[in-house]
Amino acid sequence: MAANGLLDTIGETHTARNIRSASLQNKKTDLKHPASKNWLIHLHYIRREFETCKSIIFEELQRTNGNSEYANYVLSLIYRSEGKMQESLDKLQARVSQEAFEALAQIALAKKNLHDAIIVYEKAARIFPENSELLSNLGLLYMKVGRDDVSFVRLGSALAFDPLNSKALVAMASMMQTHEDYDHALAKYKGAMQTLPDSASVWNNTGMCFHFGKRKYVAAMSCLKRAYYLSPFDWKILHNLGLIHLHMQQYASAFHFLTASINLKPLQSHNFFLLAELFTIVAISHLDDLDYATHAFEQALRLNSEVINTDPATLWLNYGISLFNHKKYAEAYQKFKQVHAILSKTPRGSIDPDVKSTFTRVKSAMKLMNFHLQEENEPEILSAPPPFDNTVAPNTDVPTSTKLRDMEKTTANKKSMNLIDEADLV
């Protein structure tokens, strides 16, 4: 009897242990950490095994009642890669972190909605006021929409928290360069080079600072050649190299770089394409190849008639100057008539001062050739020219050809500042 009682006692003890063990096992299961499978989700995501990753995410979300922060974030990234923007937005809104705000802003930018992207970054800046990355991205967006004053403040705040933030340094330097503050722009670019020594954009913009601000063409050429080495197929760098060679009167090299730039981007940007055509025309004119120059002018005028991005008066004026320099006075007179007609229909305040002053000198030169362009107070737009022989040389006492060559370069270089590479900063 005693033995049976002892066995019963032992059996009850083992039963109690099993119950306690099962209870502890259930508690361990219930107390499982919400982030216990984050490593597995990350592993499948970086392998781009999206279906397996989504199945694990759905299990985790079901287990945590949708409160797994990392699972929601990765699922939103998968939805975005699949083109499901609305589902991605819904998942991102369930997560409050810097990465979530960045992803929301990227979705807004993918929809080409800069205003919504700015709103997202403003909310992020209020939650993370000392995050230099968010502040620099916000400053870049304000710069894109033309709010330079707000952009300057945001970029300054980003640099206050991180003085070596390369994105903020380059953006602020580019803004200073646009406003012709070349000394401070060069100082910012120098700071950016400490963290971005192999950035073609930084070297390109530094070279243009030396070109326009310091008139140091050798230094500008060195910077642009370094940018060209780092990015040989960037059409903006090729364009700027052509511009530098044009200023240094190396016309064959200028033609080489400008035509390479046009071949790389023939249709993507009509504005820069026409500007490159214009510089190419000037280079060809100095190489004394009138046929190619005429062809290039006609092509530029044809493209400008389809999409007007360049002042037509500038094109016609340079066309006429090129013909004048090649002693084609009658043909040049016809081109100057077009300029006169355009300027007569343009309000006084809208006329480019450089074009106006150059055309005034053109009229004086044409009078020496007995081609009279009427003044504004005369009843006729133009006076009929007398018969003229193109073989007759101009008056050698008046260096009209030299003057017009200088005017040609001045007019052509009018908008070269717009070629500064800002698009690659974002």
Tab-separated table of C-alpha atoms in Angstrom:
chain	number	residue	atom	x	y	z
A	1	MET	CA	0.000	0.000	0.000
A	2	ALA	CA	2.811	2.321	0.862
A	3	ALA	CA	4.480	1.606	-2.437
A	4	ASN	CA	1.307	2.395	-4.343
A	5	GLY	CA	0.915	5.671	-2.474
A	6	LEU	CA	4.491	6.615	-3.297
A	7	LEU	CA	3.937	5.898	-6.981
A	8	ASP	CA	0.780	8.004	-6.994
A	9	THR	CA	2.676	10.863	-5.393
A	10	ILE	CA	5.476	10.642	-7.988
A	11	GLY	CA	2.925	10.552	-10.807
A	12	GLU	CA	1.197	13.666	-9.497
A	13	THR	CA	4.574	15.405	-9.254
A	14	HIS	CA	5.433	14.598	-12.881
A	15	THR	CA	1.984	15.755	-13.999
A	16	ALA	CA	2.426	19.078	-12.209
A	17	ARG	CA	5.854	19.537	-13.797
A	18	ASN	CA	4.426	18.878	-17.255
A	19	ILE	CA	1.644	21.398	-16.676
A	20	ARG	CA	4.129	24.036	-15.480
A	21	SER	CA	6.447	23.300	-18.429
A	22	ALA	CA	3.609	23.651	-20.921
A	23	SER	CA	2.502	26.868	-19.230
A	24	LEU	CA	6.017	28.305	-19.432
A	25	GLN	CA	6.263	27.266	-23.078
A	26	ASN	CA	3.017	29.085	-23.831
A	27	LYS	CA	4.287	32.155	-22.016
A	28	LYS	CA	7.500	32.067	-24.039
A	29	THR	CA	5.439	31.932	-27.194
A	30	ASP	CA	3.221	34.781	-26.033
A	31	LEU	CA	6.211	36.905	-24.999
A	32	LYS	CA	8.028	36.489	-28.313
A	33	HIS	CA	9.704	39.755	-29.320
A	34	PRO	CA	7.922	41.674	-32.124
A	35	ALA	CA	11.223	42.100	-33.986
A	36	SER	CA	12.313	38.470	-33.738
A	37	LYS	CA	11.925	37.852	-37.479
A	38	ASN	CA	13.202	41.185	-38.746
A	39	TRP	CA	16.508	39.590	-39.719
A	40	LEU	CA	14.690	37.014	-41.851
A	41	ILE	CA	12.531	39.686	-43.517
A	42	HIS	CA	15.626	41.737	-44.288
A	43	LEU	CA	17.460	38.683	-45.667
A	44	HIS	CA	14.702	37.820	-48.140
A	45	TYR	CA	14.209	41.478	-49.111
A	46	ILE	CA	17.834	42.123	-50.049
A	47	ARG	CA	17.772	38.875	-52.040
A	48	ARG	CA	14.688	40.262	-53.804
A	49	GLU	CA	12.702	37.165	-52.865
A	50	PHE	CA	9.585	39.270	-52.553
A	51	GLU	CA	6.952	36.510	-52.416
A	52	THR	CA	8.699	34.658	-49.589
A	53	CYS	CA	9.345	37.958	-47.851
A	54	LYS	CA	5.679	38.962	-48.081
A	55	SER	CA	4.488	35.644	-46.645
A	56	ILE	CA	6.742	36.109	-43.599
A	57	ILE	CA	5.614	39.734	-43.251
A	58	PHE	CA	1.938	38.752	-43.314
A	59	GLU	CA	2.565	36.172	-40.570
A	60	GLU	CA	4.333	38.778	-38.460
A	61	LEU	CA	1.619	41.366	-38.982
A	62	GLN	CA	-1.038	38.832	-38.033
A	63	ARG	CA	0.886	37.866	-34.907
A	64	THR	CA	1.477	41.494	-33.843
A	65	ASN	CA	-1.933	42.803	-34.933
A	66	GLY	CA	-0.277	44.970	-37.588
A	67	ASN	CA	2.073	46.703	-35.125
A	68	SER	CA	5.389	45.475	-36.528
A	69	GLU	CA	7.147	48.651	-37.595
A	70	TYR	CA	9.863	47.075	-39.719
A	71	ALA	CA	7.472	44.644	-41.401
A	72	ASN	CA	5.212	47.524	-42.457
A	73	TYR	CA	8.197	49.443	-43.799
A	74	VAL	CA	9.584	46.581	-45.894
A	75	LEU	CA	6.120	45.715	-47.187
A	76	SER	CA	5.693	49.329	-48.327
A	77	LEU	CA	9.014	49.132	-50.191
A	78	ILE	CA	7.925	45.916	-51.903
A	79	TYR	CA	4.609	47.482	-52.904
A	80	ARG	CA	6.439	50.513	-54.298
A	81	SER	CA	8.765	48.323	-56.378
A	82	GLU	CA	5.663	46.552	-57.726
A	83	GLY	CA	4.068	49.857	-58.688
A	84	LYS	CA	1.348	49.720	-56.007
A	85	MET	CA	1.770	53.287	-54.823
A	86	GLN	CA	-1.417	53.608	-52.778
A	87	GLU	CA	-0.793	50.367	-50.853
A	88	SER	CA	2.758	51.540	-50.233
A	89	LEU	CA	1.504	54.853	-48.867
A	90	ASP	CA	-0.944	53.097	-46.543
A	91	LYS	CA	1.812	50.949	-45.049
A	92	LEU	CA	4.242	53.832	-44.679
A	93	GLN	CA	1.701	55.905	-42.783
A	94	ALA	CA	1.649	53.175	-40.140
A	95	ARG	CA	5.324	53.805	-39.391
A	96	VAL	CA	6.890	56.975	-37.982
A	97	SER	CA	10.619	57.138	-38.734
A	98	GLN	CA	13.071	59.011	-40.908
A	99	GLU	CA	13.141	56.190	-43.473
A	100	ALA	CA	9.352	56.197	-43.722
A	101	PHE	CA	9.271	59.930	-44.407
A	102	GLU	CA	12.022	59.529	-46.996
A	103	ALA	CA	10.034	56.808	-48.747
A	104	LEU	CA	6.848	58.903	-48.690
A	105	ALA	CA	8.711	61.824	-50.228
A	106	GLN	CA	10.202	59.584	-52.915
A	107	ILE	CA	6.725	58.375	-53.864
A	108	ALA	CA	5.535	61.979	-54.151
A	109	LEU	CA	8.553	62.811	-56.331
A	110	ALA	CA	7.854	59.770	-58.504
A	111	LYS	CA	4.411	61.273	-59.108
A	112	LYS	CA	6.138	64.598	-59.938
A	113	ASN	CA	4.351	66.249	-57.027
A	114	LEU	CA	6.966	68.516	-55.453
A	115	HIS	CA	4.423	70.231	-53.207
A	116	ASP	CA	3.454	66.968	-51.463
A	117	ALA	CA	7.116	66.012	-51.107
A	118	ILE	CA	7.829	69.345	-49.405
A	119	ILE	CA	4.899	68.785	-47.015
A	120	VAL	CA	6.261	65.343	-46.095
A	121	TYR	CA	9.740	66.708	-45.433
A	122	GLU	CA	8.338	69.598	-43.390
A	123	LYS	CA	6.508	67.121	-41.144
A	124	ALA	CA	9.678	65.064	-40.860
A	125	ALA	CA	11.710	68.166	-39.972
A	126	ARG	CA	9.317	68.945	-37.105
A	127	ILE	CA	9.677	65.413	-35.715
A	128	PHE	CA	13.436	65.166	-36.372
A	129	PRO	CA	14.590	68.815	-36.175
A	130	GLU	CA	18.306	67.951	-35.948
A	131	ASN	CA	18.463	65.530	-38.867
A	132	SER	CA	20.768	67.158	-41.419
A	133	GLU	CA	19.830	64.704	-44.188
A	134	LEU	CA	16.143	65.615	-44.012
A	135	LEU	CA	16.939	69.325	-43.846
A	136	SER	CA	19.273	69.163	-46.846
A	137	ASN	CA	16.692	67.288	-48.934
A	138	LEU	CA	14.072	69.847	-47.956
A	139	GLY	CA	16.399	72.666	-48.980
A	140	LEU	CA	16.979	71.034	-52.364
A	141	LEU	CA	13.246	70.784	-52.994
A	142	TYR	CA	12.722	74.440	-52.125
A	143	MET	CA	15.546	75.304	-54.526
A	144	LYS	CA	13.802	73.318	-57.266
A	145	VAL	CA	10.557	75.258	-56.850
A	146	GLY	CA	12.388	78.608	-56.834
A	147	ARG	CA	12.112	79.375	-53.095
A	148	ASP	CA	15.786	80.256	-52.710
A	149	ASP	CA	15.281	82.181	-49.466
A	150	VAL	CA	13.672	79.239	-47.654
A	151	SER	CA	16.123	76.848	-49.277
A	152	PHE	CA	19.071	78.859	-47.962
A	153	VAL	CA	17.686	78.710	-44.407
A	154	ARG	CA	17.095	74.951	-44.543
A	155	LEU	CA	20.497	74.227	-46.033
A	156	GLY	CA	22.122	76.468	-43.428
A	157	SER	CA	20.375	74.513	-40.665
A	158	ALA	CA	21.603	71.248	-42.181
A	159	LEU	CA	25.188	72.545	-42.198
A	160	ALA	CA	24.833	73.778	-38.616
A	161	PHE	CA	24.161	70.201	-37.461
A	162	ASP	CA	26.603	68.595	-39.918
A	163	PRO	CA	29.232	70.971	-41.377
A	164	LEU	CA	30.492	68.251	-43.754
A	165	ASN	CA	27.107	67.381	-45.253
A	166	SER	CA	28.171	67.156	-48.886
A	167	LYS	CA	24.672	67.439	-50.325
A	168	ALA	CA	23.971	70.669	-48.427
A	169	LEU	CA	27.420	72.077	-49.257
A	170	VAL	CA	27.052	71.486	-52.993
A	171	ALA	CA	23.481	72.799	-53.079
A	172	MET	CA	24.366	75.983	-51.189
A	173	ALA	CA	27.464	76.517	-53.332
A	174	SER	CA	25.380	76.115	-56.475
A	175	MET	CA	22.900	78.681	-55.188
A	176	MET	CA	25.722	81.129	-54.405
A	177	GLN	CA	27.160	80.504	-57.852
A	178	THR	CA	23.811	81.309	-59.449
A	179	HIS	CA	23.774	84.622	-57.562
A	180	GLU	CA	27.388	85.322	-58.666
A	181	ASP	CA	28.892	84.981	-55.184
A	182	TYR	CA	31.851	83.050	-56.531
A	183	ASP	CA	34.246	83.390	-53.574
A	184	HIS	CA	31.853	81.801	-51.077
A	185	ALA	CA	30.767	79.225	-53.659
A	186	LEU	CA	34.367	78.124	-54.168
A	187	ALA	CA	34.830	77.832	-50.397
A	188	LYS	CA	31.781	75.550	-50.179
A	189	TYR	CA	32.949	73.441	-53.111
A	190	LYS	CA	36.336	73.060	-51.424
A	191	GLY	CA	34.590	71.696	-48.335
A	192	ALA	CA	32.490	69.335	-50.434
A	193	MET	CA	35.599	67.933	-52.124
A	194	GLN	CA	36.743	66.506	-48.782
A	195	THR	CA	33.890	63.997	-48.880
A	196	LEU	CA	33.225	63.946	-52.651
A	197	PRO	CA	36.660	63.918	-54.294
A	198	ASP	CA	35.356	61.941	-57.286
A	199	SER	CA	32.192	63.938	-57.970
A	200	ALA	CA	32.093	65.124	-61.573
A	201	SER	CA	29.379	67.679	-60.738
A	202	VAL	CA	31.507	69.329	-58.049
A	203	TRP	CA	34.522	69.601	-60.359
A	204	ASN	CA	32.317	70.889	-63.180
A	205	ASN	CA	30.749	73.611	-61.057
A	206	THR	CA	34.116	74.567	-59.563
A	207	GLY	CA	35.502	75.001	-63.059
A	208	MET	CA	32.617	77.255	-64.046
A	209	CYS	CA	33.241	79.354	-60.904
A	210	PHE	CA	36.844	79.878	-61.983
A	211	HIS	CA	35.646	80.678	-65.498
A	212	PHE	CA	32.931	83.230	-64.769
A	213	GLY	CA	33.987	84.539	-61.370
A	214	LYS	CA	37.769	84.593	-61.476
A	215	ARG	CA	38.456	84.602	-65.230
A	216	LYS	CA	41.086	81.935	-64.535
A	217	TYR	CA	40.707	79.893	-67.681
A	218	VAL	CA	43.613	77.524	-66.996
A	219	ALA	CA	42.207	76.597	-63.566
A	220	ALA	CA	38.742	76.248	-65.082
A	221	MET	CA	40.121	74.002	-67.816
A	222	SER	CA	41.891	71.807	-65.236
A	223	CYS	CA	38.709	71.357	-63.187
A	224	LEU	CA	36.594	70.588	-66.237
A	225	LYS	CA	39.153	68.104	-67.564
A	226	ARG	CA	39.009	66.347	-64.175
A	227	ALA	CA	35.209	66.289	-64.404
A	228	TYR	CA	35.461	64.956	-67.963
A	229	TYR	CA	37.787	62.179	-66.759
A	230	LEU	CA	35.302	61.199	-64.041
A	231	SER	CA	32.232	61.399	-66.292
A	232	PRO	CA	33.205	61.294	-69.987
A	233	PHE	CA	29.620	60.987	-71.256
A	234	ASP	CA	28.087	63.917	-69.362
A	235	TRP	CA	26.871	66.315	-72.058
A	236	LYS	CA	26.905	69.321	-69.713
A	237	ILE	CA	30.611	68.867	-69.000
A	238	LEU	CA	31.316	68.529	-72.719
A	239	HIS	CA	29.306	71.679	-73.357
A	240	ASN	CA	31.235	73.647	-70.745
A	241	LEU	CA	34.547	72.379	-72.125
A	242	GLY	CA	33.483	73.634	-75.533
A	243	LEU	CA	32.647	77.001	-74.018
A	244	ILE	CA	36.056	77.271	-72.330
A	245	HIS	CA	37.886	76.375	-75.548
A	246	LEU	CA	35.775	78.933	-77.381
A	247	HIS	CA	36.829	81.661	-74.948
A	248	MET	CA	40.458	80.620	-75.315
A	249	GLN	CA	40.062	80.857	-79.113
A	250	GLN	CA	40.764	77.151	-79.602
A	251	TYR	CA	37.959	76.784	-82.098
A	252	ALA	CA	38.693	73.278	-83.397
A	253	SER	CA	38.619	71.849	-79.851
A	254	ALA	CA	35.487	73.865	-79.086
A	255	PHE	CA	33.756	72.412	-82.124
A	256	HIS	CA	34.825	68.895	-81.087
A	257	PHE	CA	33.383	69.135	-77.553
A	258	LEU	CA	30.205	70.949	-78.582
A	259	THR	CA	29.313	68.479	-81.304
A	260	ALA	CA	29.966	65.624	-78.856
A	261	SER	CA	27.574	67.290	-76.403
A	262	ILE	CA	24.889	67.652	-79.076
A	263	ASN	CA	25.282	64.033	-80.178
A	264	LEU	CA	24.808	62.819	-76.602
A	265	LYS	CA	21.677	64.907	-75.973
A	266	PRO	CA	20.120	65.877	-79.307
A	267	LEU	CA	16.476	66.017	-78.227
A	268	GLN	CA	16.225	65.811	-74.448
A	269	SER	CA	16.616	69.523	-73.789
A	270	HIS	CA	15.840	71.894	-76.636
A	271	ASN	CA	17.092	74.882	-74.688
A	272	PHE	CA	20.599	73.555	-74.098
A	273	PHE	CA	20.642	71.950	-77.520
A	274	LEU	CA	19.944	75.257	-79.232
A	275	LEU	CA	22.495	76.963	-77.028
A	276	ALA	CA	25.052	74.338	-77.968
A	277	GLU	CA	24.135	74.806	-81.622
A	278	LEU	CA	24.690	78.523	-81.186
A	279	PHE	CA	28.179	78.040	-79.751
A	280	THR	CA	28.953	75.503	-82.462
A	281	ILE	CA	27.947	78.019	-85.094
A	282	VAL	CA	30.296	80.628	-83.626
A	283	ALA	CA	33.157	78.128	-83.565
A	284	ILE	CA	32.522	77.118	-87.188
A	285	SER	CA	32.400	80.771	-88.200
A	286	HIS	CA	35.881	81.338	-86.808
A	287	LEU	CA	37.100	78.240	-88.636
A	288	ASP	CA	36.005	79.964	-91.853
A	289	ASP	CA	33.653	77.189	-92.907
A	290	LEU	CA	30.608	79.174	-93.982
A	291	ASP	CA	28.642	76.238	-95.401
A	292	TYR	CA	28.618	74.369	-92.086
A	293	ALA	CA	27.871	77.567	-90.188
A	294	THR	CA	24.899	78.323	-92.451
A	295	HIS	CA	23.610	74.774	-92.083
A	296	ALA	CA	23.905	74.936	-88.293
A	297	PHE	CA	22.106	78.291	-88.146
A	298	GLU	CA	19.268	77.005	-90.311
A	299	GLN	CA	18.919	73.935	-88.110
A	300	ALA	CA	18.856	76.047	-84.950
A	301	LEU	CA	16.219	78.360	-86.428
A	302	ARG	CA	14.105	75.403	-87.533
A	303	LEU	CA	14.195	73.821	-84.072
A	304	ASN	CA	13.493	77.142	-82.415
A	305	SER	CA	10.397	77.602	-84.580
A	306	GLU	CA	9.091	74.253	-83.286
A	307	VAL	CA	9.902	74.818	-79.612
A	308	ILE	CA	10.777	78.422	-78.811
A	309	ASN	CA	13.351	78.255	-76.013
A	310	THR	CA	15.952	80.684	-77.331
A	311	ASP	CA	15.457	84.343	-78.163
A	312	PRO	CA	14.997	84.341	-81.970
A	313	ALA	CA	16.589	87.791	-82.189
A	314	THR	CA	19.816	86.314	-80.791
A	315	LEU	CA	19.847	83.582	-83.432
A	316	TRP	CA	19.141	85.945	-86.340
A	317	LEU	CA	21.669	88.480	-85.038
A	318	ASN	CA	24.488	85.936	-84.806
A	319	TYR	CA	23.504	84.530	-88.200
A	320	GLY	CA	23.845	87.970	-89.737
A	321	ILE	CA	27.141	88.692	-87.980
A	322	SER	CA	28.584	85.406	-89.235
A	323	LEU	CA	27.610	86.285	-92.815
A	324	PHE	CA	28.981	89.815	-92.393
A	325	ASN	CA	32.340	88.468	-91.221
A	326	HIS	CA	32.497	86.352	-94.377
A	327	LYS	CA	31.736	89.458	-96.508
A	328	LYS	CA	28.251	88.250	-97.437
A	329	TYR	CA	26.809	91.707	-96.864
A	330	ALA	CA	23.575	91.341	-98.826
A	331	GLU	CA	22.679	88.078	-97.078
A	332	ALA	CA	23.655	89.562	-93.719
A	333	TYR	CA	21.376	92.524	-94.420
A	334	GLN	CA	18.415	90.153	-94.854
A	335	LYS	CA	19.115	88.526	-91.478
A	336	PHE	CA	19.419	91.903	-89.776
A	337	LYS	CA	16.025	92.800	-91.217
A	338	GLN	CA	14.594	89.872	-89.262
A	339	VAL	CA	16.223	91.164	-86.077
A	340	HIS	CA	14.827	94.642	-86.731
A	341	ALA	CA	11.343	93.229	-87.256
A	342	ILE	CA	11.498	91.193	-84.038
A	343	LEU	CA	12.794	94.082	-81.934
A	344	SER	CA	10.213	96.489	-83.359
A	345	LYS	CA	7.431	94.188	-82.086
A	346	THR	CA	9.035	93.619	-78.684
A	347	PRO	CA	8.226	95.942	-75.746
A	348	ARG	CA	11.164	98.145	-74.804
A	349	GLY	CA	11.515	96.676	-71.334
A	350	SER	CA	11.667	93.118	-72.660
A	351	ILE	CA	14.568	93.615	-75.079
A	352	ASP	CA	17.837	92.045	-73.991
A	353	PRO	CA	20.312	94.920	-73.350
A	354	ASP	CA	23.173	93.001	-74.981
A	355	VAL	CA	21.129	92.305	-78.100
A	356	LYS	CA	20.020	95.933	-78.266
A	357	SER	CA	23.536	97.375	-77.915
A	358	THR	CA	24.974	94.868	-80.377
A	359	PHE	CA	22.286	95.614	-82.947
A	360	THR	CA	22.995	99.341	-82.599
A	361	ARG	CA	26.607	98.698	-83.550
A	362	VAL	CA	25.435	96.447	-86.387
A	363	LYS	CA	23.349	99.266	-87.844
A	364	SER	CA	26.366	101.575	-87.763
A	365	ALA	CA	28.496	98.990	-89.535
A	366	MET	CA	25.819	98.323	-92.148
A	367	LYS	CA	25.532	102.029	-92.940
A	368	LEU	CA	29.183	101.965	-93.987
A	369	MET	CA	28.197	99.260	-96.477
A	370	ASN	CA	25.315	101.487	-97.740
A	371	PHE	CA	22.707	99.222	-96.132
A	372	HIS	CA	20.464	101.438	-94.033
A	373	LEU	CA	18.327	100.041	-91.217
A	374	GLN	CA	15.640	102.609	-90.372
A	375	GLU	CA	15.575	104.193	-86.956
A	376	GLU	CA	12.543	103.671	-84.730
A	377	ASN	CA	11.005	107.097	-85.426
A	378	GLU	CA	11.102	106.700	-89.215
A	379	PRO	CA	7.925	105.662	-91.067
A	380	GLU	CA	9.430	102.706	-92.966
A	381	ILE	CA	10.873	99.731	-91.140
A	382	LEU	CA	13.778	99.357	-93.561
A	383	SER	CA	15.082	101.325	-96.456
A	384	ALA	CA	15.684	99.526	-99.723
A	385	PRO	CA	19.380	98.811	-100.200
A	386	PRO	CA	21.135	99.791	-103.394
A	387	PRO	CA	22.615	97.112	-105.628
A	388	PHE	CA	25.704	95.771	-103.922
A	389	ASP	CA	28.562	93.577	-105.034
A	390	ASN	CA	29.632	91.053	-102.409
A	391	THR	CA	33.138	91.035	-103.787
A	392	VAL	CA	33.740	94.665	-102.763
A	393	ALA	CA	35.776	94.867	-99.576
A	394	PRO	CA	34.574	97.052	-96.700
A	395	ASN	CA	36.215	100.306	-95.748
A	396	THR	CA	39.551	99.342	-94.246
A	397	ASP	CA	39.604	102.445	-92.059
A	398	VAL	CA	36.798	101.029	-89.915
A	399	PRO	CA	37.569	97.644	-88.296
A	400	THR	CA	33.966	96.447	-88.582
A	401	SER	CA	34.894	92.798	-88.939
A	402	THR	CA	36.812	92.785	-85.669
A	403	LYS	CA	34.008	94.587	-83.898
A	404	LEU	CA	31.404	92.165	-85.168
A	405	ARG	CA	33.480	89.171	-84.174
A	406	ASP	CA	33.635	90.515	-80.622
A	407	MET	CA	29.894	91.113	-80.687
A	408	GLU	CA	29.307	87.596	-81.920
A	409	LYS	CA	31.101	86.086	-78.949
A	410	THR	CA	29.444	88.450	-76.484
A	411	THR	CA	25.954	87.637	-77.714
A	412	ALA	CA	26.623	83.910	-77.856
A	413	ASN	CA	27.914	83.787	-74.292
A	414	LYS	CA	24.886	85.555	-72.880
A	415	LYS	CA	23.181	82.536	-71.282
A	416	SER	CA	26.113	80.272	-70.587
A	417	MET	CA	25.584	80.617	-66.824
A	418	ASN	CA	22.499	78.416	-67.177
A	419	LEU	CA	24.723	75.494	-68.079
A	420	ILE	CA	25.925	75.038	-64.524
A	421	ASP	CA	25.168	71.455	-63.588
A	422	GLU	CA	22.531	71.591	-60.855
A	423	ALA	CA	20.349	68.718	-61.978
A	424	ASP	CA	22.651	66.051	-60.532
A	425	LEU	CA	22.662	67.483	-57.040
A	426	VAL	CA	19.358	65.947	-55.959
